[in-house]
Amino acid sequence: MRNTIVGAVLVFAAYYLGLVIVNVSYLPIPGPLMGLFLLLAMLFVFPQLEVHTARFVTFPLKHMPLLFIPAVLGVSIYWADIQTNALAIAIAIILTTSISLGVTAWFAQYLFNSKSGGDSEVASKKVERK
């Protein structure tokens, strides 16, 4: 129970601190996003807080499909507009998904190579020597 309360305090503190920072500094990003960055930074600095945070966020994550109800309702209300613009929507979805997957793959490969001590050829030569 204590872990859950500490996790709730951490999550809500990061959320509201993000809102305050964005409102005070007039940053052009949403406050909850700033709160997420703060929570991420806090978890990197204090990794022992992960247990508390994970304990708290497990319940909302289990019920995440409830958050999709408004989206499904919106699709049903605007179905005629969606059909009219189906080609543009499909192209936008395919293009943005491809770009985001490509950037994610590149960044993951970059991180993997930096952890393995350089590029993949150097890492494979190290394995061959052993």
Coordinates of C-alpha atoms in Angstrom, one line a residue:
M1 CA 0.0 0.0 0.0
R2 CA 2.8 2.4 0.9
N3 CA 4.5 1.7 -2.5
T4 CA 1.2 2.7 -4.3
I5 CA 0.8 5.9 -2.4
V6 CA 4.5 6.9 -3.0
G7 CA 4.0 6.1 -6.7
A8 CA 0.8 8.2 -6.9
V9 CA 2.6 11.1 -5.3
L10 CA 5.5 10.8 -7.7
V11 CA 3.2 10.6 -10.8
F12 CA 0.9 13.5 -9.8
A13 CA 3.8 15.6 -8.6
A14 CA 5.5 15.2 -11.9
Y15 CA 2.2 16.0 -13.8
Y16 CA 1.5 19.1 -11.8
L17 CA 5.1 20.3 -11.8
G18 CA 5.1 19.9 -15.6
L19 CA 1.9 22.0 -15.8
V20 CA 3.5 24.7 -13.6
I21 CA 6.8 24.8 -15.6
V22 CA 5.0 25.1 -18.9
N23 CA 2.7 27.9 -17.6
V24 CA 5.5 29.8 -16.0
S25 CA 8.0 29.5 -18.8
Y26 CA 5.5 29.7 -21.8
L27 CA 7.0 26.6 -23.4
P28 CA 5.2 25.5 -26.5
I29 CA 4.6 21.9 -25.3
P30 CA 1.8 20.4 -23.3
G31 CA 2.2 20.4 -19.5
P32 CA 1.6 16.6 -19.2
L33 CA 4.4 16.0 -21.6
M34 CA 6.7 18.1 -19.6
G35 CA 5.6 16.1 -16.5
L36 CA 6.4 12.9 -18.3
F37 CA 9.9 14.1 -19.1
L38 CA 10.3 15.1 -15.4
L39 CA 9.1 11.7 -14.3
L40 CA 11.5 10.0 -16.7
A41 CA 14.4 12.1 -15.5
M42 CA 13.5 11.4 -11.9
L43 CA 13.5 7.7 -12.6
F44 CA 16.9 7.9 -14.3
V45 CA 18.3 9.8 -11.3
F46 CA 16.6 7.7 -8.6
P47 CA 16.0 4.2 -10.1
Q48 CA 14.8 2.8 -6.8
L49 CA 11.6 4.9 -7.3
E50 CA 10.6 2.7 -10.3
V51 CA 9.0 0.0 -8.0
H52 CA 6.7 2.6 -6.4
T53 CA 5.8 4.2 -9.8
A54 CA 5.2 0.8 -11.4
R55 CA 3.0 -0.3 -8.6
F56 CA 0.8 2.8 -9.0
V57 CA 0.5 2.9 -12.8
T58 CA -0.3 -0.8 -13.2
F59 CA -4.0 -0.3 -12.4
P60 CA -4.6 2.6 -14.9
L61 CA -2.7 0.7 -17.6
K62 CA -4.9 -2.4 -17.1
H63 CA -7.9 -0.2 -17.9
M64 CA -6.4 1.7 -20.8
P65 CA -9.0 0.5 -23.3
L66 CA -11.6 2.6 -21.6
L67 CA -9.7 5.7 -22.9
F68 CA -10.4 4.6 -26.5
I69 CA -14.2 4.9 -26.1
P70 CA -14.2 8.6 -27.1
A71 CA -12.0 7.9 -30.1
V72 CA -14.4 5.2 -31.3
L73 CA -17.3 7.5 -30.8
G74 CA -15.6 10.2 -32.7
V75 CA -15.0 7.9 -35.6
S76 CA -18.6 6.9 -35.7
I77 CA -19.7 10.5 -35.6
Y78 CA -17.3 11.7 -38.4
W79 CA -17.5 8.6 -40.6
A80 CA -18.6 10.6 -43.6
D81 CA -15.7 13.0 -43.3
I82 CA -13.3 10.1 -42.8
Q83 CA -14.6 8.4 -46.0
T84 CA -14.2 11.6 -48.0
N85 CA -10.6 12.0 -46.9
A86 CA -9.7 8.3 -46.7
L87 CA -6.8 8.5 -49.2
A88 CA -5.1 11.5 -47.4
I89 CA -5.6 9.9 -44.0
A90 CA -4.1 6.6 -45.3
I91 CA -1.1 8.3 -46.8
A92 CA -0.5 10.4 -43.6
I93 CA -0.8 7.3 -41.4
I94 CA 1.6 5.2 -43.6
L95 CA 4.1 8.0 -44.0
T96 CA 4.2 9.0 -40.4
T97 CA 4.4 5.4 -39.2
S98 CA 7.2 4.7 -41.6
I99 CA 9.1 7.7 -40.5
S100 CA 8.7 7.1 -36.8
L101 CA 9.6 3.4 -37.2
G102 CA 12.7 4.4 -39.2
V103 CA 13.8 7.0 -36.7
T104 CA 13.2 4.6 -33.8
A105 CA 15.1 1.8 -35.5
W106 CA 18.0 4.1 -36.2
F107 CA 18.1 5.4 -32.6
A108 CA 17.9 1.9 -31.2
Q109 CA 20.7 0.8 -33.4
Y110 CA 22.7 3.8 -32.4
L111 CA 22.2 3.0 -28.7
F112 CA 23.0 -0.6 -29.2
N113 CA 26.2 0.2 -31.0
S114 CA 27.2 2.7 -28.4
K115 CA 26.7 0.2 -25.6
S116 CA 28.6 -2.6 -27.4
G117 CA 31.7 -0.3 -27.8
G118 CA 31.4 1.0 -31.3
D119 CA 30.1 0.0 -34.6
S120 CA 28.8 -3.5 -35.4
E121 CA 32.0 -4.6 -37.2
V122 CA 34.2 -3.8 -34.2
A123 CA 31.7 -5.7 -31.9
S124 CA 31.7 -8.7 -34.2
K125 CA 35.5 -8.8 -34.3
K126 CA 35.6 -8.7 -30.5
V127 CA 33.3 -11.7 -30.4
E128 CA 35.4 -13.6 -33.0
R129 CA 38.6 -13.1 -30.9
K130 CA 37.0 -14.7 -27.8

